[in-house]
CSV table of N, CA and C in Angstrom, one decimal:
chain,number,residue,atom,x,y,z
A,1,MET,N,3.8,12.3,-9.3
A,1,MET,CA,3.6,11.9,-8.3
A,1,MET,C,2.2,11.1,-8.2
A,2,ILE,N,2.1,9.6,-7.8
A,2,ILE,CA,0.5,8.7,-8.2
A,2,ILE,C,-0.4,9.7,-7.0
A,3,LYS,N,-1.7,9.4,-7.4
A,3,LYS,CA,-2.5,9.8,-6.4
A,3,LYS,C,-3.6,8.7,-6.0
A,4,LEU,N,-3.4,8.8,-4.6
A,4,LEU,CA,-3.6,7.5,-4.1
A,4,LEU,C,-5.2,8.0,-3.0
A,5,PRO,N,-6.4,7.2,-3.2
A,5,PRO,CA,-7.3,7.7,-2.5
A,5,PRO,C,-7.3,8.4,-0.9
A,6,LYS,N,-8.0,9.6,-1.0
A,6,LYS,CA,-7.9,9.7,0.6
A,6,LYS,C,-8.3,8.5,1.9
A,7,ARG,N,-9.4,7.9,1.3
A,7,ARG,CA,-10.0,6.9,2.2
A,7,ARG,C,-10.4,5.8,1.4
A,8,VAL,N,-10.4,4.3,2.2
A,8,VAL,CA,-10.7,3.5,1.4
A,8,VAL,C,-11.9,2.7,2.0
A,9,LYS,N,-13.1,2.1,1.6
A,9,LYS,CA,-13.8,1.2,2.4
A,9,LYS,C,-13.7,-0.2,2.5
A,10,ILE,N,-13.3,-0.5,3.6
A,10,ILE,CA,-12.7,-2.0,4.0
A,10,ILE,C,-14.0,-2.7,4.9
A,11,GLY,N,-14.7,-3.7,4.5
A,11,GLY,CA,-15.8,-3.9,5.6
A,11,GLY,C,-16.6,-3.0,5.7
A,12,GLY,N,-16.8,-3.1,6.8
A,12,GLY,CA,-18.0,-2.1,7.1
A,12,GLY,C,-17.3,-0.6,7.4
A,13,GLY,N,-16.5,-0.3,7.3
A,13,GLY,CA,-15.9,1.0,7.8
A,13,GLY,C,-14.7,1.8,6.7
A,14,TRP,N,-14.5,2.9,7.0
A,14,TRP,CA,-13.7,3.5,6.1
A,14,TRP,C,-12.1,3.6,7.1
A,15,VAL,N,-11.2,3.4,6.1
A,15,VAL,CA,-9.9,3.6,6.5
A,15,VAL,C,-9.2,5.0,5.5
A,16,GLU,N,-8.7,5.9,6.6
A,16,GLU,CA,-8.2,6.8,6.1
A,16,GLU,C,-6.7,6.5,5.5
A,17,VAL,N,-6.5,7.0,4.3
A,17,VAL,CA,-5.1,7.0,3.7
A,17,VAL,C,-4.4,8.2,3.6
A,18,GLU,N,-3.3,8.4,4.1
A,18,GLU,CA,-2.4,9.2,4.0
A,18,GLU,C,-1.3,8.8,3.2
A,19,TYR,N,-1.0,9.9,2.1
A,19,TYR,CA,0.0,9.7,1.2
A,19,TYR,C,-0.1,10.9,0.4
A,20,PRO,N,1.3,11.7,0.4
A,20,PRO,CA,2.4,11.0,0.5
A,20,PRO,C,2.6,11.1,2.3
A,21,TYR,N,3.2,10.2,3.1
A,21,TYR,CA,3.6,10.6,4.3
A,21,TYR,C,5.0,10.4,4.5
A,22,THR,N,5.4,11.2,5.3
A,22,THR,CA,7.0,11.2,5.8
A,22,THR,C,7.2,10.6,7.0
A,23,PHE,N,7.6,9.3,7.3
A,23,PHE,CA,8.0,8.7,8.1
A,23,PHE,C,9.2,9.2,9.2
A,24,ARG,N,8.8,9.7,10.3
A,24,ARG,CA,9.6,10.4,11.2
A,24,ARG,C,9.8,9.2,12.4
A,25,GLU,N,8.9,8.5,12.8
A,25,GLU,CA,9.0,7.9,13.8
A,25,GLU,C,9.8,6.3,13.0
A,26,ARG,N,9.8,6.1,11.9
A,26,ARG,CA,10.6,4.6,11.6
A,26,ARG,C,11.1,5.4,10.3
A,27,THR,N,12.6,4.8,9.9
A,27,THR,CA,12.8,4.9,8.3
A,27,THR,C,13.2,3.5,7.7
A,28,ASP,N,12.6,2.8,8.2
A,28,ASP,CA,12.8,1.4,7.8
A,28,ASP,C,11.7,0.8,7.0
A,29,VAL,N,10.4,1.4,6.9
A,29,VAL,CA,9.3,1.2,6.3
A,29,VAL,C,9.1,2.3,5.0
A,30,LEU,N,8.2,1.7,3.9
A,30,LEU,CA,7.5,2.5,2.7
A,30,LEU,C,6.3,2.9,3.3
A,31,GLY,N,5.5,2.1,4.2
A,31,GLY,CA,4.1,1.9,4.2
A,31,GLY,C,3.8,1.3,5.8
A,32,LEU,N,2.5,1.6,6.3
A,32,LEU,CA,2.1,1.0,7.4
A,32,LEU,C,0.6,1.2,7.7
A,33,SER,N,-0.1,-0.1,7.9
A,33,SER,CA,-1.4,0.0,8.3
A,33,SER,C,-1.5,0.1,9.5
A,34,GLN,N,-2.5,1.0,10.2
A,34,GLN,CA,-2.8,1.0,11.5
A,34,GLN,C,-4.2,0.7,11.8
A,35,SER,N,-4.4,-0.5,11.8
A,35,SER,CA,-5.9,-0.8,12.1
A,35,SER,C,-6.4,-0.6,13.1
A,36,THR,N,-6.0,-0.5,14.3
A,36,THR,CA,-6.6,0.2,15.5
A,36,THR,C,-7.1,1.7,15.6
A,37,MET,N,-6.5,2.2,14.4
A,37,MET,CA,-6.5,4.0,14.0
A,37,MET,C,-7.3,3.9,12.8
A,38,ARG,N,-7.4,2.8,12.3
A,38,ARG,CA,-8.0,2.8,10.7
A,38,ARG,C,-7.4,4.0,10.0
A,39,ARG,N,-6.4,3.6,9.6
A,39,ARG,CA,-5.1,4.4,8.9
A,39,ARG,C,-4.5,3.9,8.0
A,40,ILE,N,-4.0,4.0,6.8
A,40,ILE,CA,-2.8,3.6,6.2
A,40,ILE,C,-2.0,4.9,6.0
A,41,ASN,N,-0.9,4.8,6.2
A,41,ASN,CA,0.1,5.6,5.6
A,41,ASN,C,0.8,5.1,4.7
A,42,VAL,N,1.4,5.9,3.5
A,42,VAL,CA,2.2,5.4,2.5
A,42,VAL,C,3.2,6.5,2.1
A,43,GLY,N,4.5,6.2,2.4
A,43,GLY,CA,5.3,7.5,1.8
A,43,GLY,C,5.9,7.3,0.4
A,44,ASN,N,6.5,8.2,0.4
A,44,ASN,CA,7.1,8.6,-1.2
A,44,ASN,C,8.4,9.1,-1.3
A,45,ILE,N,9.2,8.9,-0.1
A,45,ILE,CA,10.4,9.1,-0.3
A,45,ILE,C,11.3,8.1,0.6
A,46,MET,N,12.2,7.3,0.1
A,46,MET,CA,13.1,6.3,0.7
A,46,MET,C,14.0,6.9,1.5
A,47,ASP,N,14.6,6.2,2.7
A,47,ASP,CA,15.6,6.7,3.6
A,47,ASP,C,16.6,7.4,3.1
A,48,GLY,N,16.9,7.2,1.9
A,48,GLY,CA,18.4,8.2,1.6
A,48,GLY,C,17.9,9.2,0.6
A,49,GLY,N,16.4,9.2,0.6
A,49,GLY,CA,15.9,10.8,0.3
A,49,GLY,C,15.5,10.8,-1.3
A,50,GLU,N,15.7,9.8,-2.1
A,50,GLU,CA,15.1,9.4,-3.4
A,50,GLU,C,14.0,9.2,-3.3
A,51,GLU,N,13.1,9.5,-4.7
A,51,GLU,CA,11.5,9.5,-4.6
A,51,GLU,C,11.2,8.1,-5.1
A,52,ILE,N,10.3,7.5,-4.4
A,52,ILE,CA,9.8,6.1,-4.6
A,52,ILE,C,9.1,5.9,-5.7
A,53,PRO,N,9.8,5.0,-6.8
A,53,PRO,CA,9.0,4.8,-8.1
A,53,PRO,C,7.3,4.5,-8.0
A,54,GLY,N,6.5,4.7,-8.9
A,54,GLY,CA,4.9,4.6,-8.6
A,54,GLY,C,5.1,3.3,-8.4
A,55,TYR,N,5.7,2.2,-9.2
A,55,TYR,CA,5.5,0.7,-8.9
A,55,TYR,C,5.3,0.4,-7.7
A,56,ALA,N,6.7,0.9,-7.1
A,56,ALA,CA,6.7,0.5,-5.5
A,56,ALA,C,5.7,1.2,-4.9
A,57,VAL,N,5.2,2.5,-4.8
A,57,VAL,CA,4.1,3.2,-4.0
A,57,VAL,C,2.8,2.3,-4.4
A,58,MET,N,2.7,1.9,-5.4
A,58,MET,CA,1.6,0.9,-5.6
A,58,MET,C,1.5,-0.2,-4.9
A,59,THR,N,2.6,-0.9,-5.1
A,59,THR,CA,3.0,-2.1,-4.3
A,59,THR,C,2.5,-2.0,-2.9
A,60,THR,N,3.4,-0.9,-2.1
A,60,THR,CA,3.3,-0.7,-0.9
A,60,THR,C,1.7,-0.4,-0.5
A,61,PHE,N,0.9,0.3,-1.3
A,61,PHE,CA,-0.4,0.7,-1.1
A,61,PHE,C,-1.1,-0.9,-1.2
A,62,ILE,N,-1.0,-1.8,-1.9
A,62,ILE,CA,-2.0,-2.9,-2.2
A,62,ILE,C,-1.4,-3.8,-0.8
A,63,HIS,N,-0.2,-3.6,-0.7
A,63,HIS,CA,0.3,-4.4,0.6
A,63,HIS,C,-0.3,-4.2,2.1
A,64,GLU,N,-0.5,-2.8,2.1
A,64,GLU,CA,-1.2,-2.2,3.6
A,64,GLU,C,-2.7,-2.6,3.2
A,65,LEU,N,-3.1,-2.6,2.3
A,65,LEU,CA,-4.6,-3.0,2.0
A,65,LEU,C,-4.6,-4.3,2.4
A,66,LEU,N,-3.9,-5.0,2.0
A,66,LEU,CA,-4.0,-6.6,2.6
A,66,LEU,C,-3.9,-6.7,4.1
A,67,HIS,N,-3.0,-5.9,4.5
A,67,HIS,CA,-3.0,-5.9,6.0
A,67,HIS,C,-4.5,-5.2,6.6
A,68,ALA,N,-5.1,-4.4,6.0
A,68,ALA,CA,-5.8,-3.7,6.8
A,68,ALA,C,-7.2,-4.9,6.3
A,69,ILE,N,-7.3,-5.5,5.5
A,69,ILE,CA,-8.6,-6.6,5.1
A,69,ILE,C,-8.2,-7.7,6.1
A,70,ASP,N,-6.9,-8.0,6.0
A,70,ASP,CA,-6.8,-9.0,6.9
A,70,ASP,C,-7.0,-9.1,8.3
A,71,HIS,N,-7.0,-7.8,8.8
A,71,HIS,CA,-7.5,-7.4,10.1
A,71,HIS,C,-8.9,-7.4,10.3
A,72,GLN,N,-9.7,-6.5,9.4
A,72,GLN,CA,-10.8,-6.7,9.5
A,72,GLN,C,-11.7,-8.1,9.2
A,73,THR,N,-11.1,-8.7,8.4
A,73,THR,CA,-12.0,-9.9,8.1
A,73,THR,C,-11.7,-11.2,9.8
A,74,GLY,N,-10.4,-10.6,10.5
A,74,GLY,CA,-10.1,-11.1,11.7
A,74,GLY,C,-9.3,-12.5,11.5
A,75,HIS,N,-8.6,-12.8,10.1
A,75,HIS,CA,-8.1,-14.0,9.7
A,75,HIS,C,-6.6,-14.1,10.2
A,76,ARG,N,-6.0,-12.8,10.4
A,76,ARG,CA,-4.8,-12.8,11.1
A,76,ARG,C,-3.8,-13.7,10.3
A,77,MET,N,-3.7,-13.6,8.7
A,77,MET,CA,-3.0,-14.5,8.0
A,77,MET,C,-1.6,-14.1,7.7
A,78,PHE,N,-1.7,-12.7,8.2
A,78,PHE,CA,-0.1,-11.7,7.6
A,78,PHE,C,0.5,-11.1,9.0
A,79,ASP,N,0.0,-11.9,10.0
A,79,ASP,CA,0.6,-11.2,11.5
A,79,ASP,C,1.8,-11.0,11.9
A,80,ASP,N,2.5,-12.6,11.1
A,80,ASP,CA,3.9,-12.9,11.5
A,80,ASP,C,4.9,-12.5,11.0
A,81,GLU,N,6.2,-12.2,11.4
A,81,GLU,CA,7.0,-11.4,10.7
A,81,GLU,C,7.3,-12.2,9.7
A,82,GLU,N,7.3,-13.5,9.4
A,82,GLU,CA,8.0,-14.1,7.9
A,82,GLU,C,6.6,-14.1,7.3
A,83,ASP,N,5.6,-13.5,7.6
A,83,ASP,CA,4.7,-13.7,6.6
A,83,ASP,C,4.6,-12.2,5.6
A,84,THR,N,5.7,-11.3,5.8
A,84,THR,CA,6.1,-10.6,5.0
A,84,THR,C,6.4,-10.7,3.7
A,85,SER,N,7.2,-11.7,3.3
A,85,SER,CA,7.5,-12.0,2.1
A,85,SER,C,6.2,-12.5,1.2
A,86,ALA,N,5.3,-13.2,1.8
A,86,ALA,CA,4.0,-13.7,1.3
A,86,ALA,C,3.2,-12.7,0.9
A,87,ILE,N,3.0,-11.6,1.5
A,87,ILE,CA,2.0,-10.5,1.4
A,87,ILE,C,2.6,-9.7,0.4
A,88,HIS,N,4.0,-9.4,0.4
A,88,HIS,CA,4.8,-8.7,-0.5
A,88,HIS,C,4.6,-9.6,-1.9
A,89,GLY,N,4.8,-10.8,-2.0
A,89,GLY,CA,4.5,-11.4,-3.1
A,89,GLY,C,3.1,-11.1,-3.9
A,90,LEU,N,2.0,-11.4,-2.9
A,90,LEU,CA,0.7,-11.1,-3.4
A,90,LEU,C,0.5,-9.8,-3.9
A,91,SER,N,1.0,-8.8,-3.0
A,91,SER,CA,0.9,-7.4,-3.5
A,91,SER,C,1.5,-7.0,-5.0
A,92,CYS,N,2.8,-7.6,-5.2
A,92,CYS,CA,3.3,-7.4,-6.4
A,92,CYS,C,2.5,-8.2,-7.5
A,93,GLY,N,1.8,-9.3,-7.3
A,93,GLY,CA,1.0,-10.2,-8.0
A,93,GLY,C,-0.3,-9.6,-8.5
A,94,ILE,N,-0.7,-9.0,-7.8
A,94,ILE,CA,-2.0,-8.4,-7.7
A,94,ILE,C,-1.9,-6.7,-8.6
A,95,LEU,N,-0.7,-6.4,-8.5
A,95,LEU,CA,-0.3,-4.9,-9.2
A,95,LEU,C,-0.3,-5.3,-10.6
A,96,ASN,N,0.7,-6.3,-11.0
A,96,ASN,CA,0.8,-7.0,-12.0
A,96,ASN,C,-0.6,-7.5,-12.9
A,97,VAL,N,-1.4,-7.8,-11.9
A,97,VAL,CA,-2.6,-8.4,-13.0
A,97,VAL,C,-3.6,-7.3,-13.2
A,98,LEU,N,-3.7,-6.2,-12.5
A,98,LEU,CA,-4.2,-4.5,-12.7
A,98,LEU,C,-3.7,-4.4,-13.8
A,99,LEU,N,-2.3,-4.1,-13.9
A,99,LEU,CA,-1.4,-3.7,-15.2
A,99,LEU,C,-1.7,-4.7,-16.2
A,100,ASP,N,-1.4,-5.7,-16.5
A,100,ASP,CA,-1.5,-6.6,-17.7
A,100,ASP,C,-2.7,-6.5,-18.0
A,101,ASN,N,-4.1,-6.4,-17.5
A,101,ASN,CA,-5.4,-6.6,-17.7
A,101,ASN,C,-5.5,-5.1,-18.2
A,102,GLY,N,-5.0,-4.3,-18.0
A,102,GLY,CA,-5.6,-3.0,-18.3
A,102,GLY,C,-6.5,-2.1,-17.4
A,103,TRP,N,-6.8,-2.8,-16.3
A,103,TRP,CA,-7.4,-2.3,-15.3
A,103,TRP,C,-7.1,-1.1,-14.6
A,104,LEU,N,-5.7,-0.8,-14.7
A,104,LEU,CA,-5.0,0.0,-13.9
A,104,LEU,C,-4.1,0.7,-15.1
A,105,PRO,N,-4.1,1.6,-15.7
A,105,PRO,CA,-3.1,2.1,-16.6
A,105,PRO,C,-1.8,2.2,-16.3
A,106,LYS,N,-0.8,2.0,-16.9
A,106,LYS,CA,0.5,1.8,-16.6
A,106,LYS,C,0.9,3.6,-16.4
A,107,GLU,N,0.3,4.3,-17.1
A,107,GLU,CA,0.6,5.9,-17.1
A,107,GLU,C,0.2,6.3,-15.7
A,108,PHE,N,-0.7,5.6,-14.9
A,108,PHE,CA,-1.1,5.8,-13.5
A,108,PHE,C,0.3,5.6,-12.5
A,109,ILE,N,1.1,4.6,-12.6
A,109,ILE,CA,2.2,4.6,-11.8
A,109,ILE,C,3.7,5.3,-12.6
A,110,GLY,N,3.4,5.9,-13.7
A,110,GLY,CA,4.4,6.7,-14.2
A,110,GLY,C,5.1,5.6,-15.1
A,111,GLU,N,4.8,4.8,-15.6
A,111,GLU,CA,5.4,3.8,-16.4
A,111,GLU,C,4.5,4.1,-17.9
A,112,ASP,N,5.4,3.7,-18.9
A,112,ASP,CA,4.8,3.6,-20.5
A,112,ASP,C,4.9,2.4,-20.7
A,113,ASP,N,4.2,2.1,-22.2
A,113,ASP,CA,4.4,0.6,-22.8
A,113,ASP,C,5.3,0.3,-23.4
A,114,GLU,N,6.5,0.9,-22.6
A,114,GLU,CA,8.0,0.1,-23.6
A,114,GLU,C,8.1,-1.3,-23.3
């Protein structure tokens, strides 16, 4: 299982990260950024009970970080429901840049160099 930080500093304050988080209140999400509570929750189990692959966990974590940063800066670029595909695309792109440039080892997300 991936190890995520217990908290991250965003702007002037700390945001707690809970992983693995079991979503009991909703089963249609893998992650959730709760800006007013300064908390990010990231799950490790899909709705069907199977484990979420490392790549998806990291993409979800980056996705929720972008929401938290967006809220912290006050820009609100990703507040609308239709912005979900934009933030998902950015999350995948950022993770690929980190992996492709060796800034995040593939072993970290449970993948090898094949």
